[in-house]
Each structure stands twice: as structure tokens, then as C-alpha cells.
Amino acid sequence: MKAVVTVMLKAGVLDPQGKAIGHALNNLGFAQVGEVRAGKIIELELAETDPAAAKAAAEEMAKKLLANMVIESFKVEIAV
Amino acid sequence: MKAVVTVMLKAGVLDPQGKAIGHALNNLGFAQVGEVRAGKIIELELAETDPAAAKAAAEEMAKKLLANMVIESFKVEIAV
């Protein structure tokens, strides 16, 4: 079973990587680009066969290692 | 209109970051974790109002700047 964990900086936390990407796109001629936020995506192959157990395990992993809960939020999706 | 670009290493390309995350999770006691792949997610705020135009623009940005097409693949989703 595959779990996909998406980690983004919380709203209000300065995102220098996103700002740099936004400026680079503007400089390349993409004037329509406004705010840009950059994040991480982690795809986990899990041995669990129960979707609820897989989701709970992935959330625990996110809290313990994958996300810094002070400045980041995360979302777990289970791919069936 | 918001476009979300997901950039992942192509299948078969070695992913040291994913491997490091997998080992760290195993060491933390998450024995059920198999292969791990790490990628990037970029949320773009676009001035376009037409979803098809926004998707086309985001794909061009991904090809020109956000993804390295030699080793990475990308996916664009438009959030309405």
C-alpha cells in the first residue's frame, strides 16, 4: 500500500525557496505568476494492507520525522 | 487560480534522499516501510482565469524551470 505525505510550510511562515522560484519565473517572462509556495512530497511503500492503519502509521511518521510541526503542516493520502 | 506542480524523480533514477528517509524511518521502529521516494511540490498562484490556459502555462514553467526533464517527471493539477 502506498502512502503519499505532502509537507508544506504553514501559512504565514516565510518561504524563501518559493519566493526565489517566483522571481525566476517572472524573470523568464511568466508575468502571471503571483505567490509561490514550495513543499516536499514523500511517497512511502508500506507493508500495511488496511488503509486506515496505513494512514495512521504515515501520520505518526510525519509527526516524528517527515515534518517539522513548528513551521510545517502535512497531509497524508493513501493510494489504493 | 492555483496550479500545483508535483516533481518526482523518474522511475529507475537513484533517489538518495528517499533512501535516507527510508533508513531513518526503519531506525525509528517503522519496520513496515519499504521503498521511499522524495519529490518536490510547487504551488503557483496564477493570474489566468481559464483552467486550460493555466494548466498549459504551468506545464511550460515546469519544463523550463521547475523540473529537470532528464531525470525528473512532473504532474500539473489545477485547483479550482
PDB file of C-alpha atoms in Angstrom:
ATOM      1  CA  MET A   1       0.000   0.000   0.000  1.00  0.00           C
ATOM      2  CA  LYS A   2       1.329   3.431  -0.945  1.00  0.00           C
ATOM      3  CA  ALA A   3       1.047   6.499   1.273  1.00  0.00           C
ATOM      4  CA  VAL A   4       1.819   9.983  -0.044  1.00  0.00           C
ATOM      5  CA  VAL A   5       2.816  12.574   2.568  1.00  0.00           C
ATOM      6  CA  THR A   6       2.756  16.217   1.456  1.00  0.00           C
ATOM      7  CA  VAL A   7       4.637  18.660   3.691  1.00  0.00           C
ATOM      8  CA  MET A   8       4.157  22.416   3.242  1.00  0.00           C
ATOM      9  CA  LEU A   9       5.266  25.408   5.275  1.00  0.00           C
ATOM     10  CA  LYS A  10       2.376  26.779   7.350  1.00  0.00           C
ATOM     11  CA  ALA A  11       0.603  29.878   6.072  1.00  0.00           C
ATOM     12  CA  GLY A  12       2.422  32.953   7.360  1.00  0.00           C
ATOM     13  CA  VAL A  13       5.829  31.281   7.516  1.00  0.00           C
ATOM     14  CA  LEU A  14       8.281  32.980   5.135  1.00  0.00           C
ATOM     15  CA  ASP A  15       9.137  30.712   2.194  1.00  0.00           C
ATOM     16  CA  PRO A  16      12.416  31.916   0.614  1.00  0.00           C
ATOM     17  CA  GLN A  17      12.564  28.933  -1.781  1.00  0.00           C
ATOM     18  CA  GLY A  18       9.076  29.734  -3.083  1.00  0.00           C
ATOM     19  CA  LYS A  19       9.980  33.425  -3.428  1.00  0.00           C
ATOM     20  CA  ALA A  20      13.122  32.539  -5.406  1.00  0.00           C
ATOM     21  CA  ILE A  21      11.127  30.290  -7.750  1.00  0.00           C
ATOM     22  CA  GLY A  22       8.542  33.066  -8.220  1.00  0.00           C
ATOM     23  CA  HIS A  23      11.210  35.637  -9.111  1.00  0.00           C
ATOM     24  CA  ALA A  24      12.916  33.220 -11.503  1.00  0.00           C
ATOM     25  CA  LEU A  25       9.595  32.542 -13.285  1.00  0.00           C
ATOM     26  CA  ASN A  26       8.859  36.272 -13.529  1.00  0.00           C
ATOM     27  CA  ASN A  27      12.321  36.834 -15.000  1.00  0.00           C
ATOM     28  CA  LEU A  28      11.700  34.074 -17.550  1.00  0.00           C
ATOM     29  CA  GLY A  29       8.679  36.034 -18.804  1.00  0.00           C
ATOM     30  CA  PHE A  30       5.907  34.372 -16.797  1.00  0.00           C
ATOM     31  CA  ALA A  31       4.372  37.631 -15.578  1.00  0.00           C
ATOM     32  CA  GLN A  32       1.142  35.911 -14.482  1.00  0.00           C
ATOM     33  CA  VAL A  33       2.847  34.192 -11.557  1.00  0.00           C
ATOM     34  CA  GLY A  34       1.949  35.581  -8.131  1.00  0.00           C
ATOM     35  CA  GLU A  35       2.741  33.881  -4.834  1.00  0.00           C
ATOM     36  CA  VAL A  36       4.692  30.626  -4.982  1.00  0.00           C
ATOM     37  CA  ARG A  37       4.989  28.111  -2.117  1.00  0.00           C
ATOM     38  CA  ALA A  38       7.401  25.197  -2.227  1.00  0.00           C
ATOM     39  CA  GLY A  39       6.991  21.948  -0.319  1.00  0.00           C
ATOM     40  CA  LYS A  40       8.048  18.325  -0.129  1.00  0.00           C
ATOM     41  CA  ILE A  41       6.313  15.168  -1.171  1.00  0.00           C
ATOM     42  CA  ILE A  42       7.286  11.756   0.226  1.00  0.00           C
ATOM     43  CA  GLU A  43       5.935   8.531  -1.251  1.00  0.00           C
ATOM     44  CA  LEU A  44       6.104   5.593   1.175  1.00  0.00           C
ATOM     45  CA  GLU A  45       5.638   1.941   0.285  1.00  0.00           C
ATOM     46  CA  LEU A  46       4.050   0.374   3.385  1.00  0.00           C
ATOM     47  CA  ALA A  47       3.530  -3.274   4.326  1.00  0.00           C
ATOM     48  CA  GLU A  48       0.098  -2.499   5.865  1.00  0.00           C
ATOM     49  CA  THR A  49      -2.922  -3.833   3.990  1.00  0.00           C
ATOM     50  CA  ASP A  50      -5.542  -1.830   5.906  1.00  0.00           C
ATOM     51  CA  PRO A  51      -5.904   1.761   4.564  1.00  0.00           C
ATOM     52  CA  ALA A  52      -6.838   3.198   7.988  1.00  0.00           C
ATOM     53  CA  ALA A  53      -3.799   1.583   9.663  1.00  0.00           C
ATOM     54  CA  ALA A  54      -1.540   2.759   6.814  1.00  0.00           C
ATOM     55  CA  LYS A  55      -2.837   6.317   7.179  1.00  0.00           C
ATOM     56  CA  ALA A  56      -2.333   6.285  10.960  1.00  0.00           C
ATOM     57  CA  ALA A  57       1.226   4.947  10.555  1.00  0.00           C
ATOM     58  CA  ALA A  58       2.095   7.563   7.907  1.00  0.00           C
ATOM     59  CA  GLU A  59       0.736  10.338  10.144  1.00  0.00           C
ATOM     60  CA  GLU A  60       2.913   9.139  13.012  1.00  0.00           C
ATOM     61  CA  MET A  61       5.965   9.089  10.691  1.00  0.00           C
ATOM     62  CA  ALA A  62       5.157  12.620   9.527  1.00  0.00           C
ATOM     63  CA  LYS A  63       4.921  13.888  13.107  1.00  0.00           C
ATOM     64  CA  LYS A  64       8.101  12.093  14.234  1.00  0.00           C
ATOM     65  CA  LEU A  65      10.390  12.683  11.255  1.00  0.00           C
ATOM     66  CA  LEU A  66       8.999  13.998   7.977  1.00  0.00           C
ATOM     67  CA  ALA A  67       7.516  17.329   9.078  1.00  0.00           C
ATOM     68  CA  ASN A  68       8.724  19.988  11.486  1.00  0.00           C
ATOM     69  CA  MET A  69       5.397  20.645  13.218  1.00  0.00           C
ATOM     70  CA  VAL A  70       6.532  24.073  14.452  1.00  0.00           C
ATOM     71  CA  ILE A  71       6.623  25.562  10.962  1.00  0.00           C
ATOM     72  CA  GLU A  72       5.189  22.877   8.657  1.00  0.00           C
ATOM     73  CA  SER A  73       1.860  21.152   8.165  1.00  0.00           C
ATOM     74  CA  PHE A  74       1.315  17.827   6.421  1.00  0.00           C
ATOM     75  CA  LYS A  75      -1.362  15.847   4.620  1.00  0.00           C
ATOM     76  CA  VAL A  76      -1.471  12.065   4.134  1.00  0.00           C
ATOM     77  CA  GLU A  77      -3.160  10.390   1.186  1.00  0.00           C
ATOM     78  CA  ILE A  78      -3.439   6.645   0.720  1.00  0.00           C
ATOM     79  CA  ALA A  79      -3.160   5.412  -2.853  1.00  0.00           C
ATOM     80  CA  VAL A  80      -5.212   2.214  -3.225  1.00  0.00           C
TER      81      VAL A  80
ATOM     82  CA  MET B   1      -6.263  30.276  -9.988  1.00  0.00           C
ATOM     83  CA  LYS B   2      -3.909  27.886  -8.215  1.00  0.00           C
ATOM     84  CA  ALA B   3      -1.733  25.349 -10.018  1.00  0.00           C
ATOM     85  CA  VAL B   4       0.078  22.589  -8.135  1.00  0.00           C
ATOM     86  CA  VAL B   5       3.166  21.144  -9.837  1.00  0.00           C
ATOM     87  CA  THR B   6       4.493  17.844  -8.437  1.00  0.00           C
ATOM     88  CA  VAL B   7       8.031  16.920  -9.472  1.00  0.00           C
ATOM     89  CA  MET B   8       9.346  13.399  -8.844  1.00  0.00           C
ATOM     90  CA  LEU B   9      12.492  11.585  -9.938  1.00  0.00           C
ATOM     91  CA  LYS B  10      11.744   9.212 -12.813  1.00  0.00           C
ATOM     92  CA  ALA B  11      11.413   5.511 -12.007  1.00  0.00           C
ATOM     93  CA  GLY B  12      14.843   3.903 -12.121  1.00  0.00           C
ATOM     94  CA  VAL B  13      16.723   7.058 -11.126  1.00  0.00           C
ATOM     95  CA  LEU B  14      18.532   6.553  -7.806  1.00  0.00           C
ATOM     96  CA  ASP B  15      16.922   8.618  -5.039  1.00  0.00           C
ATOM     97  CA  PRO B  16      19.422   9.037  -2.171  1.00  0.00           C
ATOM     98  CA  GLN B  17      17.128  11.410  -0.262  1.00  0.00           C
ATOM     99  CA  GLY B  18      14.316   8.847  -0.353  1.00  0.00           C
ATOM    100  CA  LYS B  19      16.719   6.082   0.715  1.00  0.00           C
ATOM    101  CA  ALA B  20      17.936   8.190   3.668  1.00  0.00           C
ATOM    102  CA  ILE B  21      14.343   8.869   4.778  1.00  0.00           C
ATOM    103  CA  GLY B  22      13.546   5.145   4.487  1.00  0.00           C
ATOM    104  CA  HIS B  23      16.536   4.159   6.621  1.00  0.00           C
ATOM    105  CA  ALA B  24      15.718   6.816   9.216  1.00  0.00           C
ATOM    106  CA  LEU B  25      12.113   5.561   9.456  1.00  0.00           C
ATOM    107  CA  ASN B  26      13.301   1.939   9.810  1.00  0.00           C
ATOM    108  CA  ASN B  27      15.691   3.021  12.581  1.00  0.00           C
ATOM    109  CA  LEU B  28      12.834   4.813  14.360  1.00  0.00           C
ATOM    110  CA  GLY B  29      10.985   1.495  14.530  1.00  0.00           C
ATOM    111  CA  PHE B  30       8.786   1.765  11.439  1.00  0.00           C
ATOM    112  CA  ALA B  31       9.689  -1.658  10.086  1.00  0.00           C
ATOM    113  CA  GLN B  32       6.765  -1.676   7.630  1.00  0.00           C
ATOM    114  CA  VAL B  33       8.382   0.988   5.421  1.00  0.00           C
ATOM    115  CA  GLY B  34       9.708  -0.286   2.102  1.00  0.00           C
ATOM    116  CA  GLU B  35      10.772   1.927  -0.774  1.00  0.00           C
ATOM    117  CA  VAL B  36      10.618   5.683  -0.240  1.00  0.00           C
ATOM    118  CA  ARG B  37      10.725   8.316  -2.999  1.00  0.00           C
ATOM    119  CA  ALA B  38      11.105  12.019  -2.277  1.00  0.00           C
ATOM    120  CA  GLY B  39       9.917  14.815  -4.531  1.00  0.00           C
ATOM    121  CA  LYS B  40       9.011  18.482  -4.690  1.00  0.00           C
ATOM    122  CA  ILE B  41       5.678  20.221  -4.758  1.00  0.00           C
ATOM    123  CA  ILE B  42       5.300  23.790  -6.028  1.00  0.00           C
ATOM    124  CA  GLU B  43       2.076  25.751  -5.575  1.00  0.00           C
ATOM    125  CA  LEU B  44       1.717  28.613  -8.040  1.00  0.00           C
ATOM    126  CA  GLU B  45      -0.819  31.439  -7.809  1.00  0.00           C
ATOM    127  CA  LEU B  46      -1.608  32.335 -11.440  1.00  0.00           C
ATOM    128  CA  ALA B  47      -3.456  35.322 -12.917  1.00  0.00           C
ATOM    129  CA  GLU B  48      -5.137  33.131 -15.571  1.00  0.00           C
ATOM    130  CA  THR B  49      -8.885  32.578 -15.193  1.00  0.00           C
ATOM    131  CA  ASP B  50      -9.154  29.742 -17.736  1.00  0.00           C
ATOM    132  CA  PRO B  51      -8.176  26.340 -16.263  1.00  0.00           C
ATOM    133  CA  ALA B  52      -6.846  25.011 -19.599  1.00  0.00           C
ATOM    134  CA  ALA B  53      -4.646  28.090 -20.115  1.00  0.00           C
ATOM    135  CA  ALA B  54      -3.421  27.890 -16.510  1.00  0.00           C
ATOM    136  CA  LYS B  55      -2.514  24.223 -16.936  1.00  0.00           C
ATOM    137  CA  ALA B  56      -0.662  24.907 -20.208  1.00  0.00           C
ATOM    138  CA  ALA B  57       1.273  27.780 -18.590  1.00  0.00           C
ATOM    139  CA  ALA B  58       2.198  25.677 -15.546  1.00  0.00           C
ATOM    140  CA  GLU B  59       3.400  22.851 -17.810  1.00  0.00           C
ATOM    141  CA  GLU B  60       5.623  25.279 -19.720  1.00  0.00           C
ATOM    142  CA  MET B  61       7.049  26.569 -16.417  1.00  0.00           C
ATOM    143  CA  ALA B  62       7.713  23.011 -15.276  1.00  0.00           C
ATOM    144  CA  LYS B  63       9.566  22.193 -18.499  1.00  0.00           C
ATOM    145  CA  LYS B  64      11.581  25.425 -18.478  1.00  0.00           C
ATOM    146  CA  LEU B  65      12.466  25.744 -14.809  1.00  0.00           C
ATOM    147  CA  LEU B  66      10.764  23.567 -12.210  1.00  0.00           C
ATOM    148  CA  ALA B  67      11.717  20.074 -13.422  1.00  0.00           C
ATOM    149  CA  ASN B  68      14.913  18.647 -14.854  1.00  0.00           C
ATOM    150  CA  MET B  69      13.349  16.637 -17.668  1.00  0.00           C
ATOM    151  CA  VAL B  70      16.391  14.376 -17.967  1.00  0.00           C
ATOM    152  CA  ILE B  71      15.843  12.755 -14.580  1.00  0.00           C
ATOM    153  CA  GLU B  72      12.501  14.101 -13.328  1.00  0.00           C
ATOM    154  CA  SER B  73       8.875  13.869 -14.370  1.00  0.00           C
ATOM    155  CA  PHE B  74       6.117  16.281 -13.358  1.00  0.00           C
ATOM    156  CA  LYS B  75       2.357  16.452 -12.976  1.00  0.00           C
ATOM    157  CA  VAL B  76       0.204  19.606 -13.005  1.00  0.00           C
ATOM    158  CA  GLU B  77      -3.099  19.890 -11.154  1.00  0.00           C
ATOM    159  CA  ILE B  78      -5.348  22.924 -11.256  1.00  0.00           C
ATOM    160  CA  ALA B  79      -7.155  23.743  -8.016  1.00  0.00           C
ATOM    161  CA  VAL B  80     -10.477  25.450  -8.824  1.00  0.00           C
TER     162      VAL B  80
END
